[in-house]
Short mmCIF file of C-alpha atoms and ligand atoms in Angstrom, two decimals:
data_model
loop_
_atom_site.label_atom_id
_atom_site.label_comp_id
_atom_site.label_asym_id
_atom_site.label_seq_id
_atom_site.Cartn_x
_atom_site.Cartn_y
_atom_site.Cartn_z
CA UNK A 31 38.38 8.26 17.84
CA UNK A 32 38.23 6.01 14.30
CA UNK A 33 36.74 2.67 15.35
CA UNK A 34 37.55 -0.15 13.04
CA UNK A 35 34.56 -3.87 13.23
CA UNK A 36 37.95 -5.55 11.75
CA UNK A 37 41.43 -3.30 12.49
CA UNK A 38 43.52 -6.03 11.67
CA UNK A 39 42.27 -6.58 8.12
CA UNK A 40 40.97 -2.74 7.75
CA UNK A 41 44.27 -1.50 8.29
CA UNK A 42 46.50 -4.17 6.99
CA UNK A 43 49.63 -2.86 5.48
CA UNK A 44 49.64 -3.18 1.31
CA UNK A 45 52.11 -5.74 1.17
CA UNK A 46 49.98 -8.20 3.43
CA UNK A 47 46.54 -7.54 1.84
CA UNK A 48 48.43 -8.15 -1.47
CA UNK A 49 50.05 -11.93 -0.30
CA UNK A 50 46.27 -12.37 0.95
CA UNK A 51 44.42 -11.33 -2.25
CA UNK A 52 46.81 -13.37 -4.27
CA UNK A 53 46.64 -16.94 -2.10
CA UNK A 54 42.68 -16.34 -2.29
CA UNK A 55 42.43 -15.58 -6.74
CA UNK A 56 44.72 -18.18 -7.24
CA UNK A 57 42.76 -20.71 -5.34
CA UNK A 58 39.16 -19.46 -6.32
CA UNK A 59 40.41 -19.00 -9.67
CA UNK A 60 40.98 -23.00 -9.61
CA UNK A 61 38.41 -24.09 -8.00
CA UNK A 62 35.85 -22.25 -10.43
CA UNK A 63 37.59 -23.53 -13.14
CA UNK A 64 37.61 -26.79 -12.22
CA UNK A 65 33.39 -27.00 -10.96
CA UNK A 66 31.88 -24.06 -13.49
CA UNK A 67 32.10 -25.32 -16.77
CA UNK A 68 30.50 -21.79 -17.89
CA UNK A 69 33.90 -20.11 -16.26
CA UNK A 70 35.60 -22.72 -17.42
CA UNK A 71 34.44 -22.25 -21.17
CA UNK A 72 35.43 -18.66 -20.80
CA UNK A 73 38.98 -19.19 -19.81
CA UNK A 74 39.19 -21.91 -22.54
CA UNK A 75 38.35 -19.41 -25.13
CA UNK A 76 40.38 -16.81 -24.11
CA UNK A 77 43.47 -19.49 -23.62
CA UNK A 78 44.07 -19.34 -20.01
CA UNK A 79 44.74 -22.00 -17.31
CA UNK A 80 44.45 -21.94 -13.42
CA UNK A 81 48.17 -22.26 -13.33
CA UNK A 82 48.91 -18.56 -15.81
CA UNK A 83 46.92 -17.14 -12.75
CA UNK A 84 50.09 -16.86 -9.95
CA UNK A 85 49.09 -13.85 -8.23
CA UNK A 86 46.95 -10.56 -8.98
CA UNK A 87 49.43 -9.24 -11.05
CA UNK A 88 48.22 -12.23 -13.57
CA UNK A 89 44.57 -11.38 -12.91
CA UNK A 90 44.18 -9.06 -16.63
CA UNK A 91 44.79 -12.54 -17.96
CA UNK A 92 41.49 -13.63 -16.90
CA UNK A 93 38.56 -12.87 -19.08
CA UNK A 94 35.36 -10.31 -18.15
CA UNK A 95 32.52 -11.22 -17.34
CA UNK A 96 29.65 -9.08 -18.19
CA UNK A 97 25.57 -9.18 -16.86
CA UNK A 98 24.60 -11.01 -20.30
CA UNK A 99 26.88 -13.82 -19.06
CA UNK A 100 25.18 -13.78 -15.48
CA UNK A 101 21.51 -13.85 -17.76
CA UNK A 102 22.76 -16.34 -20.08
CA UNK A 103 23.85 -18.31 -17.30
CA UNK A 104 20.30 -17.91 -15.56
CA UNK A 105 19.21 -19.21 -13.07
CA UNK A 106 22.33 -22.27 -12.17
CA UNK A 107 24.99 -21.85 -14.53
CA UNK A 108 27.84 -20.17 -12.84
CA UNK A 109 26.70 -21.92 -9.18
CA UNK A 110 30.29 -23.29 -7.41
CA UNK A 111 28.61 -25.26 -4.89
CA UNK A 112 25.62 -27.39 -4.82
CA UNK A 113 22.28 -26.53 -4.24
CA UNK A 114 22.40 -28.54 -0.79
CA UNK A 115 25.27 -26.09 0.46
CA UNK A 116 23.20 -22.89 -0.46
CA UNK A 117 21.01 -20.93 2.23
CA UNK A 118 19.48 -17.76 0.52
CA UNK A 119 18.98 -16.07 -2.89
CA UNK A 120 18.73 -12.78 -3.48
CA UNK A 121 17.75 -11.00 -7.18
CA UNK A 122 18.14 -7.58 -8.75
CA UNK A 123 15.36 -5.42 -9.52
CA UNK A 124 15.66 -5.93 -13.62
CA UNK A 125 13.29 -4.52 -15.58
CA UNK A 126 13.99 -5.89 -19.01
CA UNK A 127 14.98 -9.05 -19.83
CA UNK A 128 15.82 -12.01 -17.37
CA UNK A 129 16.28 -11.16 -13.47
CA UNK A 130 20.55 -12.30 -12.02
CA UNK A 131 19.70 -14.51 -9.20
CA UNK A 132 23.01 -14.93 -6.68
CA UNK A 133 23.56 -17.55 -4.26
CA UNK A 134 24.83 -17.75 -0.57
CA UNK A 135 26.18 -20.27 1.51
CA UNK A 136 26.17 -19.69 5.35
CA UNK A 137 29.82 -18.91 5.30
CA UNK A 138 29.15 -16.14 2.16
CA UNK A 139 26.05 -14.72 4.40
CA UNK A 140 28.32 -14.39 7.45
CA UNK A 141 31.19 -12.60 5.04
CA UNK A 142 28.37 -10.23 3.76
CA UNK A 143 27.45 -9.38 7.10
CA UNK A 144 30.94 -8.87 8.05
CA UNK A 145 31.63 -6.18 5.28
CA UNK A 146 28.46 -4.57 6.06
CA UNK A 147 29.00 -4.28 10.16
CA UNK A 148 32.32 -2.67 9.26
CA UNK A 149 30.52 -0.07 7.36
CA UNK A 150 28.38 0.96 10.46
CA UNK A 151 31.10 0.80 12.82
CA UNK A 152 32.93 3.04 10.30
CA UNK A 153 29.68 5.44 10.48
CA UNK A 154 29.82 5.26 13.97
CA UNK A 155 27.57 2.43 15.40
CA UNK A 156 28.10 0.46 18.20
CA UNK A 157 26.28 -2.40 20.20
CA UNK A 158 24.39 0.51 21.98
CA UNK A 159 22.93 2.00 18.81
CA UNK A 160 18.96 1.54 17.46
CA UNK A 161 19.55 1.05 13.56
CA UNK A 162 16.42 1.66 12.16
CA UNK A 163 16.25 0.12 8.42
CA UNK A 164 13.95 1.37 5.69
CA UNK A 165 15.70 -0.37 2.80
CA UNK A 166 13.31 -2.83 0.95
CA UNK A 167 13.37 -6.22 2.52
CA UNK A 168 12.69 -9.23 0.06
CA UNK A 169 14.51 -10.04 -2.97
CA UNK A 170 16.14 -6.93 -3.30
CA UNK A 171 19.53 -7.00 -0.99
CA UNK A 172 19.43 -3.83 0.76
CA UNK A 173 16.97 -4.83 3.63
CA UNK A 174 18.63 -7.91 4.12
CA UNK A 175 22.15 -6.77 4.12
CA UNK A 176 21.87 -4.01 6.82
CA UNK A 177 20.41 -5.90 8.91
CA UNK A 178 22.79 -9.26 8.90
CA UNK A 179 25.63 -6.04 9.34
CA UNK A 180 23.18 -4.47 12.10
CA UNK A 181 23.00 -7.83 14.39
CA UNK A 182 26.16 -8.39 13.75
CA UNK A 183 27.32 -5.25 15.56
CA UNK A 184 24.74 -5.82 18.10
CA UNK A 185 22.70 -2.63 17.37
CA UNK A 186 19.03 -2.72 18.31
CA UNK A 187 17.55 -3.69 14.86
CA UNK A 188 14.92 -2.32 13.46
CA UNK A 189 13.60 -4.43 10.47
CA UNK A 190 10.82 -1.40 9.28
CA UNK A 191 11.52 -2.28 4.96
CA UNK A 192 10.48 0.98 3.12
CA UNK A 193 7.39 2.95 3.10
CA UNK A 194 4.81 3.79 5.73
CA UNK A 195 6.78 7.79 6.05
CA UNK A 196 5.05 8.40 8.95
CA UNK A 197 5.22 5.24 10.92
CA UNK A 198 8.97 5.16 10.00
CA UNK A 199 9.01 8.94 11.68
CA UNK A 200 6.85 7.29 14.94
CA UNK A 201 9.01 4.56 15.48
CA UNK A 202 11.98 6.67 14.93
CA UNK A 203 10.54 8.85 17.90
CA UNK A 204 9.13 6.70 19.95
CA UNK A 205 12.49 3.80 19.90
CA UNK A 206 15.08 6.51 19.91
CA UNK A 207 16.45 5.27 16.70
CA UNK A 208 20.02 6.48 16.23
CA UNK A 209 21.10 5.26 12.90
CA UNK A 210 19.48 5.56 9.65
CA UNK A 211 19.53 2.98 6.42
CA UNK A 212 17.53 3.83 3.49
CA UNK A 213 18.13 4.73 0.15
CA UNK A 214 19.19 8.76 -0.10
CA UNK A 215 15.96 9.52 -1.89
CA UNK A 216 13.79 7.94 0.82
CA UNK A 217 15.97 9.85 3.55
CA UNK A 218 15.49 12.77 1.59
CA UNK A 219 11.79 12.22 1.58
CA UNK A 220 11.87 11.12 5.09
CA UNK A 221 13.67 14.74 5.91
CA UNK A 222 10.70 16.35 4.30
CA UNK A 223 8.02 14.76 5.92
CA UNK A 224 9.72 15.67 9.04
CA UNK A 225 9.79 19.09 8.83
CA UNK A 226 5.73 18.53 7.35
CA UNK A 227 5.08 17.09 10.60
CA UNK A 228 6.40 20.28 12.44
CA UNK A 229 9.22 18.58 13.79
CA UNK A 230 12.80 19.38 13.88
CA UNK A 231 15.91 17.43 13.98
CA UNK A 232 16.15 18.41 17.66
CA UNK A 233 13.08 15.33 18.15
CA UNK A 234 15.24 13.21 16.80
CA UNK A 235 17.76 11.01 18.17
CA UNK A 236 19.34 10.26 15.03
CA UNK A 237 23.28 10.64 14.57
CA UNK A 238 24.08 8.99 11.31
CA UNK A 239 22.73 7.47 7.94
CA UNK A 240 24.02 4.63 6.38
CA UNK A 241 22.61 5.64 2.51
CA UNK A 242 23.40 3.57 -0.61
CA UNK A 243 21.82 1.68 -3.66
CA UNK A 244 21.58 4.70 -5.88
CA UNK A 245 24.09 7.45 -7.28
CA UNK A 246 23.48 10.66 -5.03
CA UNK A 247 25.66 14.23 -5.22
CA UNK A 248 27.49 15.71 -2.45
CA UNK A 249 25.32 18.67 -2.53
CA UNK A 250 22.41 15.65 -1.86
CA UNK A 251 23.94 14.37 1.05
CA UNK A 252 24.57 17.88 2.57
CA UNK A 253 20.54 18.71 2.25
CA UNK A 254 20.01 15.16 4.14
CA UNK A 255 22.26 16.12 6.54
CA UNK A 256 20.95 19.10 7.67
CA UNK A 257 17.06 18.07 7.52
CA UNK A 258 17.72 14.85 9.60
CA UNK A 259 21.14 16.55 12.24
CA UNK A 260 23.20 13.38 11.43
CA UNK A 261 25.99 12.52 9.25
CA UNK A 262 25.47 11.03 6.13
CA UNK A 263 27.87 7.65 4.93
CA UNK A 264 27.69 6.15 1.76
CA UNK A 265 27.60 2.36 0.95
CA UNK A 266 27.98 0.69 -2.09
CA UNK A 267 27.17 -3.03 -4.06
CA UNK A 268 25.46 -4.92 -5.95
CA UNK A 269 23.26 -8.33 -6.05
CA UNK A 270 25.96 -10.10 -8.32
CA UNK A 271 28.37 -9.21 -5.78
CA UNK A 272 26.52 -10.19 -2.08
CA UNK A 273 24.64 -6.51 -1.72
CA UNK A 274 25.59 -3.33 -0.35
CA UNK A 275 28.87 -3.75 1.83
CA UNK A 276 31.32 -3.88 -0.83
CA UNK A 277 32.46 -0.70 0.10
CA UNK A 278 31.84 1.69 2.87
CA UNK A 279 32.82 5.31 3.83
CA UNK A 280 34.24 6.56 6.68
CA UNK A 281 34.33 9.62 9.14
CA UNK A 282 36.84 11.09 6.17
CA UNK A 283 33.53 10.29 4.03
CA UNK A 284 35.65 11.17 1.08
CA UNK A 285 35.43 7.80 -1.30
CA UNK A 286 34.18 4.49 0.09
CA UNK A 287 36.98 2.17 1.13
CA UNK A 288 36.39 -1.28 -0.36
CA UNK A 289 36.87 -4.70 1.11
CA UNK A 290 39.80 -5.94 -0.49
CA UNK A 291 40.15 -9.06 1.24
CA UNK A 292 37.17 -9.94 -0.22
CA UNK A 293 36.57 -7.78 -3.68
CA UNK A 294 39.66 -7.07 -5.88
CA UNK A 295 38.72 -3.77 -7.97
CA UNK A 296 40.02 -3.07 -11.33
CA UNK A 297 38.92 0.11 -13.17
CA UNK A 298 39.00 0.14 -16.79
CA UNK A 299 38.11 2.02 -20.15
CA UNK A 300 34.95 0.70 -20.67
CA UNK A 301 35.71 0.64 -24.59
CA UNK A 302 38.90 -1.04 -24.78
CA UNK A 303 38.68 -3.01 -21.49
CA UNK A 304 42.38 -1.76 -20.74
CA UNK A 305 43.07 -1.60 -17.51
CA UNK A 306 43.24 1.99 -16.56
CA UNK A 307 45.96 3.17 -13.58
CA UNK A 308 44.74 4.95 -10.17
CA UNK A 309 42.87 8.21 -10.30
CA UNK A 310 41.42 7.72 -14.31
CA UNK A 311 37.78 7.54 -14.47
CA UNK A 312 36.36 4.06 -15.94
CA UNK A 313 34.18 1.23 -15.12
CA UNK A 314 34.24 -1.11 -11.59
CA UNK A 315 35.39 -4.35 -12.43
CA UNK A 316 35.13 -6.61 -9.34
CA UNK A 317 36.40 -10.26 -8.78
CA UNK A 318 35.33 -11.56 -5.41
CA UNK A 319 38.03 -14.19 -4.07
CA UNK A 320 36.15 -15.03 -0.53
CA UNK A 321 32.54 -16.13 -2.41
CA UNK A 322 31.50 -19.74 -2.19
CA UNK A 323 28.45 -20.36 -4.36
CA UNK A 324 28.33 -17.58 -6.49
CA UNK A 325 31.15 -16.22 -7.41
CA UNK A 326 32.57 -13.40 -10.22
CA UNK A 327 35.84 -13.04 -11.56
CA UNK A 328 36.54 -9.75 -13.35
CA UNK A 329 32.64 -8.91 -13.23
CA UNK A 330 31.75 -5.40 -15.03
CA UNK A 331 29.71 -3.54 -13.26
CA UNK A 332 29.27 -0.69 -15.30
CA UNK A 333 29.54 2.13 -12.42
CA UNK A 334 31.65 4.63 -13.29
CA UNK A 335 34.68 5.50 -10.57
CA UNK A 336 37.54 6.53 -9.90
CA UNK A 337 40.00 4.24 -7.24
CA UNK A 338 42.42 6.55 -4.99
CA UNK A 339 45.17 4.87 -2.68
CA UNK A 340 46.07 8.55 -1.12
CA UNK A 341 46.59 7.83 2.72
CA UNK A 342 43.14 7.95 4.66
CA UNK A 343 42.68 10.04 8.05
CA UNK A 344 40.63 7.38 9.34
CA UNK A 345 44.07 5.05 9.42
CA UNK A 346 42.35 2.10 6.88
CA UNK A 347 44.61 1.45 4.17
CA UNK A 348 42.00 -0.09 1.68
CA UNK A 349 41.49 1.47 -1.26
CA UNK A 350 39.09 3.96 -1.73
CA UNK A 351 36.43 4.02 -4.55
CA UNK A 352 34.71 7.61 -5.70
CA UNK A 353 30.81 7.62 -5.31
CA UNK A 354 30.08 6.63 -9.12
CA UNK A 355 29.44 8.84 -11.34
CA UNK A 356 26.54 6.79 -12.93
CA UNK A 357 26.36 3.69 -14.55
CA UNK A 358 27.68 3.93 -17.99
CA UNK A 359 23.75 2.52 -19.37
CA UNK A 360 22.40 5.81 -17.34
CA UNK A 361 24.88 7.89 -19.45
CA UNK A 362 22.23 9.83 -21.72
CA UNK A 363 24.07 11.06 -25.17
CA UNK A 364 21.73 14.30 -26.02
CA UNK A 365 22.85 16.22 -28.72
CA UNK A 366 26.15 14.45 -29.05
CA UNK A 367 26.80 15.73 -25.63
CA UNK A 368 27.49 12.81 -22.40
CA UNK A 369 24.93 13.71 -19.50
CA UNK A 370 24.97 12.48 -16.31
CA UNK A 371 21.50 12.77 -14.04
CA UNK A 372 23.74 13.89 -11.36
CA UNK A 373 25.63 16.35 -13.01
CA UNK A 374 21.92 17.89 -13.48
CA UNK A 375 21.26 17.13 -9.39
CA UNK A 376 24.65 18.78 -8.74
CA UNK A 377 23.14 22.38 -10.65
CA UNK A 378 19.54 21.66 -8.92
CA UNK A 379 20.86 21.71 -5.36
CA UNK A 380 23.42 24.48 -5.45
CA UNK A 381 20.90 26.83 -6.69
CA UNK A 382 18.47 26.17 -3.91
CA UNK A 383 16.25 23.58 -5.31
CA UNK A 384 14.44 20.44 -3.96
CA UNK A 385 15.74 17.29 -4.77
CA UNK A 386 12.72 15.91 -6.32
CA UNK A 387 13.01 16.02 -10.32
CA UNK A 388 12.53 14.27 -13.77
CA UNK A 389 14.56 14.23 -16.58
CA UNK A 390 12.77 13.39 -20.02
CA UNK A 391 14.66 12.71 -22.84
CA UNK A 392 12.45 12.75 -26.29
CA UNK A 393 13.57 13.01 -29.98
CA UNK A 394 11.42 15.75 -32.20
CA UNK A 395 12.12 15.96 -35.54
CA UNK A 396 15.40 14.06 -35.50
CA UNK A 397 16.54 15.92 -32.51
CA UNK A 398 16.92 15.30 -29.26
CA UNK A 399 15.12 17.12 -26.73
CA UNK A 400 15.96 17.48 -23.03
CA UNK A 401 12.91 18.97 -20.64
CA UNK A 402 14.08 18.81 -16.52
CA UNK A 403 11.08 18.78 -14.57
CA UNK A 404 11.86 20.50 -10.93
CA UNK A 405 9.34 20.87 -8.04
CA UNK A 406 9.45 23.79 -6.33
CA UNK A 407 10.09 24.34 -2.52
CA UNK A 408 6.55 25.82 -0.84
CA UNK A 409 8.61 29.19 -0.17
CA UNK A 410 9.91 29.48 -4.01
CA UNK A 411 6.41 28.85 -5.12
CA UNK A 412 4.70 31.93 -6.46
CA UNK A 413 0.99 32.25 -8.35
CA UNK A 414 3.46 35.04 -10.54
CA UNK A 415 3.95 33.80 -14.08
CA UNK A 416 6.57 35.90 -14.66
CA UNK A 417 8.16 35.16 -11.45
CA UNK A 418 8.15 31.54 -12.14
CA UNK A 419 9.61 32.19 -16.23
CA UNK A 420 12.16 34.00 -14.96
CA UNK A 421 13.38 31.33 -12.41
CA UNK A 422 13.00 28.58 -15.02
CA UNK A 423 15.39 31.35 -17.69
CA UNK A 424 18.20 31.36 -14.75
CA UNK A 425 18.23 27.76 -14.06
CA UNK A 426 18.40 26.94 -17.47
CA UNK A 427 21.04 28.89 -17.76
CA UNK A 428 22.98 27.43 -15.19
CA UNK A 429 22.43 24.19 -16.49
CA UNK A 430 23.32 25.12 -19.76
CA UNK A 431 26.52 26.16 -18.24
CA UNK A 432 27.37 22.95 -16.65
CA UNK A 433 26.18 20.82 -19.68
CA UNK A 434 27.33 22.61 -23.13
CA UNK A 435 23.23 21.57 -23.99
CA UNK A 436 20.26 24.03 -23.37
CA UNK A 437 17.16 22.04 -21.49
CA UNK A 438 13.90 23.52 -21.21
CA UNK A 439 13.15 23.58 -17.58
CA UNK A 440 9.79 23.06 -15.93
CA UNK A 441 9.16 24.29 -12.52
CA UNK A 442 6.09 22.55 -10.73
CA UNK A 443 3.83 23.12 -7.43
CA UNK A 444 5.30 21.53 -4.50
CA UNK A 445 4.49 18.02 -4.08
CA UNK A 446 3.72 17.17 -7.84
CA UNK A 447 6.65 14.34 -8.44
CA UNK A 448 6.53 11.18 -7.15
CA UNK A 449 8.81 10.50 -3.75
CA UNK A 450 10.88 7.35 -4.19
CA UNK A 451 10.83 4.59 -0.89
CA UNK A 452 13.16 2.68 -2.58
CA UNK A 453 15.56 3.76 -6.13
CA UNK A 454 14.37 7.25 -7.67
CA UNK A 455 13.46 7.12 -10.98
CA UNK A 456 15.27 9.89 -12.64
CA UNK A 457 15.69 9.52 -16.20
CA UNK A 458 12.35 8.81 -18.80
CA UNK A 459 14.04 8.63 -22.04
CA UNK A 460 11.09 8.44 -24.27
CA UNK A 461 13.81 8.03 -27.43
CA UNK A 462 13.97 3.78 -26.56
CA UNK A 463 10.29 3.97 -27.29
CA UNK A 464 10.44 4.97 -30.77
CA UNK A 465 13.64 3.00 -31.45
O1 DLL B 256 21.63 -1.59 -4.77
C1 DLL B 256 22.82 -3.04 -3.27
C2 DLL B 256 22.79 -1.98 -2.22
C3 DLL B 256 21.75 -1.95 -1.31
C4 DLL B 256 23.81 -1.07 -2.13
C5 DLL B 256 21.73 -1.00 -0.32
C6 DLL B 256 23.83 -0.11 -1.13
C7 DLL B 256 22.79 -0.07 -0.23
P1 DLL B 256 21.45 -3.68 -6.90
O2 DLL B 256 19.98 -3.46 -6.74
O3 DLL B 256 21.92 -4.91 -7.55
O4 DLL B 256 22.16 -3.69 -5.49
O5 DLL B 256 22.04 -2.43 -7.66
C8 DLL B 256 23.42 -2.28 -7.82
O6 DLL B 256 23.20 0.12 -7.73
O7 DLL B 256 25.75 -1.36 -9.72
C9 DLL B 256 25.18 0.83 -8.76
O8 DLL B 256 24.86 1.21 -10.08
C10 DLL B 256 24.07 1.25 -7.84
N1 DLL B 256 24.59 1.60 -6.52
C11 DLL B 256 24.66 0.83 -5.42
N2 DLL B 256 25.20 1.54 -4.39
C12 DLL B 256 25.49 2.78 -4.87
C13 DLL B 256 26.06 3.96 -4.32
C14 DLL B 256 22.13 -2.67 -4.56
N3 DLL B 256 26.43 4.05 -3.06
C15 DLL B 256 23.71 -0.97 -8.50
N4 DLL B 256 26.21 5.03 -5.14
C16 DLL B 256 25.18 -0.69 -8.62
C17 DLL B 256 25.84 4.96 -6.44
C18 DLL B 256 25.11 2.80 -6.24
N5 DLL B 256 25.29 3.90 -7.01
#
């Protein structure tokens, strides 16, 4: 039977969570305005006032806000409460440019762990559960997250942070650990060593994974599934937004539903910034109405997704989100043609292939180029040369199929790409080097 952390909100009927959604944007909507003065700029320039904003129906009114705003605003400009009020920060993992730091007062921290402890009850866990979590604790939110959501429940927590394969696999052993969070590439790495270590799933206890932070395929989640015995959820979030718990799946584990009386989700064409209806693909735009010190209205988050309000076995009535596609900045344009890494991942799987793989993108002679790097499974391997062309002729050929491009694929020795603790690194597009 479905169990609900919060049946009351999860299952609210539309016309409530709407009155709800529209007492809290009109009254964070003011009370940014009136302490942010970068929000408050914003809506000046665009012409709006707190009082145009009368319900979520007004909320296309407001103006975006994208992650230059967040690093313009670096590190205190779009705080709502002071310093004094604030308990934690948490950052993203940026690369380039300046890190987004995001704020928390106790009451945000205890809403955070609130979204996320629905998310494991939804997968399952109870107050008799071991959670063992291998996201990164520190800056980055995941760590953090699953385990405010984890005591929350009452689960047995285990704080492990990423890395250490084998101790993870001990621990898991030894302290029965029933419930898995990680990213999926480090549970699909975790899978492998398992089997390395001549175990089986049967010297596990685990029953579920709680797997986020990344995009991942379905074909992904079915490998994981099998080389761990559990049942693989999905979570989904960002820094700018709390951290994962924005959205969680359930035992339908068809879309993530997302927590409305919190996050209002828009999807729109990333181009225009129209608002696009249910079931069109565009970007996530979030506005969180429940956030104290740090909060967004009409955020883009650049994940591509597509929102679905067909009724949900599971009886919750909040909307559901489709794992994204990507972010729109991992969308690689080769040849003319969009790619998606997981499109790519979707080929790999099917046909029998380890997860582990590269993409480089390069640009010879004016045009692009587009080499996939795949490791091979110890019982594809084969000393053969031919054996090995003729694998690499069929796969490209399948990929070719599902991308319109032709790639030149590489297959390697087991164990020659890098396993990921934390987010896999996909995509090198050599191209932004010689730009
Ligand atoms: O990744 C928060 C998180 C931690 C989510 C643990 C789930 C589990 P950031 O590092 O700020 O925060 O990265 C946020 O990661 O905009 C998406 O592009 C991507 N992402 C997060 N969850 C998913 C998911 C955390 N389930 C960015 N599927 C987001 C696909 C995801 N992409």
């Amino acid at each position: 039977m479905e169990k609900y952390w919060n049946k009351e909100i999860e299952c609210m009927s539309r016309e409530d969570m709407k009155k709800l959604q529209d007492e809290r944007l009109v009254a964070q909507v003011k009370h940014v305005y009136e302490h942010v003065p970068y929000y408050k700029k914003l809506m000046d320039e665009k012409g709006v006032t707190p009082e145009d904003i009368k319900s979520t129906d007004d909320l296309h009114k407001l103006p975006f806000l994208s992650k230059a705003d967040l690093r313009e605003a670096y590190p205190y400009g779009l705080l709502a409460k002071p310093l004094s009020e604030c308990v934690r920060i948490h950052s993203t993992s940026g690369t380039t440019g300046k890190r987004v730091v995001a704020f928390y007062t106790q009451n945000d921290v205890d809403m955070w762990d609130d979204c996320v402890a629905r998310a494991i009850t939804a997968a399952g866990g109870t107050k008799d559960d071991v959670c063992q979590i291998a996201y990164g604790f520190g800056l980055f939110t995941g760590g953090a997250g699953l385990n405010g959501g984890s005591h929350k429940v009452g689960c047995l927590t285990l704080p492990m942070s990423s890395g250490s394969t084998n101790r993870q696999i001990q621990f898991m052993q030894d302290l029965h650990s029933t419930i898995l969070c990680c990213t999926p590439s480090y549970a699909a790495y975790i899978g492998e060593t398992v089997a390395e270590l001549g175990l089986t799933p049967d010297d596990l206890d685990l029953k579920a994974g709680i797997f986020g932070a990344e995009p991942w395929t379905e074909e992904m989640r079915h490998s994981i599934e099998q080389s761990l015995g559990i049942k693989a959820y999905d979570i989904y979030g960002l820094t700018e937004s709390s951290g994962p718990g924005v959205a969680f799946e359930c035992s339908e584990q068809s879309g993530m539903h997302i927590n409305e009386d919190n996050f209002i989700a828009e999807i729109i064409n990333p181009e225009t910034g129209e608002v696009l209806p249910d079931g069109e693909v565009g970007e996530l735009v979030f506005t969180s109405i429940t956030k104290e010190a740090f909060p967004l209205l009409r955020y883009r988050t650049r994940d591509l997704c597509v929102l679905s309000r067909k009724k949900c076995s599971c009886g919750r009535t909040l909307v559901k989100m489709s794992k994204p596609m990507g972010r729109s900045d991992d969308m690689m344009i080769i040849r003319g043609v969009n790619v998606f890494p997981s499109q790519i991942e979707t080929v790999l799987i099917a046909e029998g292939y380890s997860p582990n793989y590269q993409i480089e993108v390069d640009r010879v002679n004016n045009s692009d180029t587009l080499d996939i790097n795949v490791e091979l499974n110890p019982d594809q391997f084969s000393d053969k040369v031919k054996d090995i062309q003729n694998r690499e002729r069929a796969l490209s050929a399948s990929i070719k199929a599902m991308l319109g491009i032709n790639p030149k694929v590489h297959l390697l020795p087991p164990k020659s790409i890098t396993r990921s603790e934390g987010k896999a690194v996909r995509v090198i597009d050599k191209r932004k080097l010689h730009d």
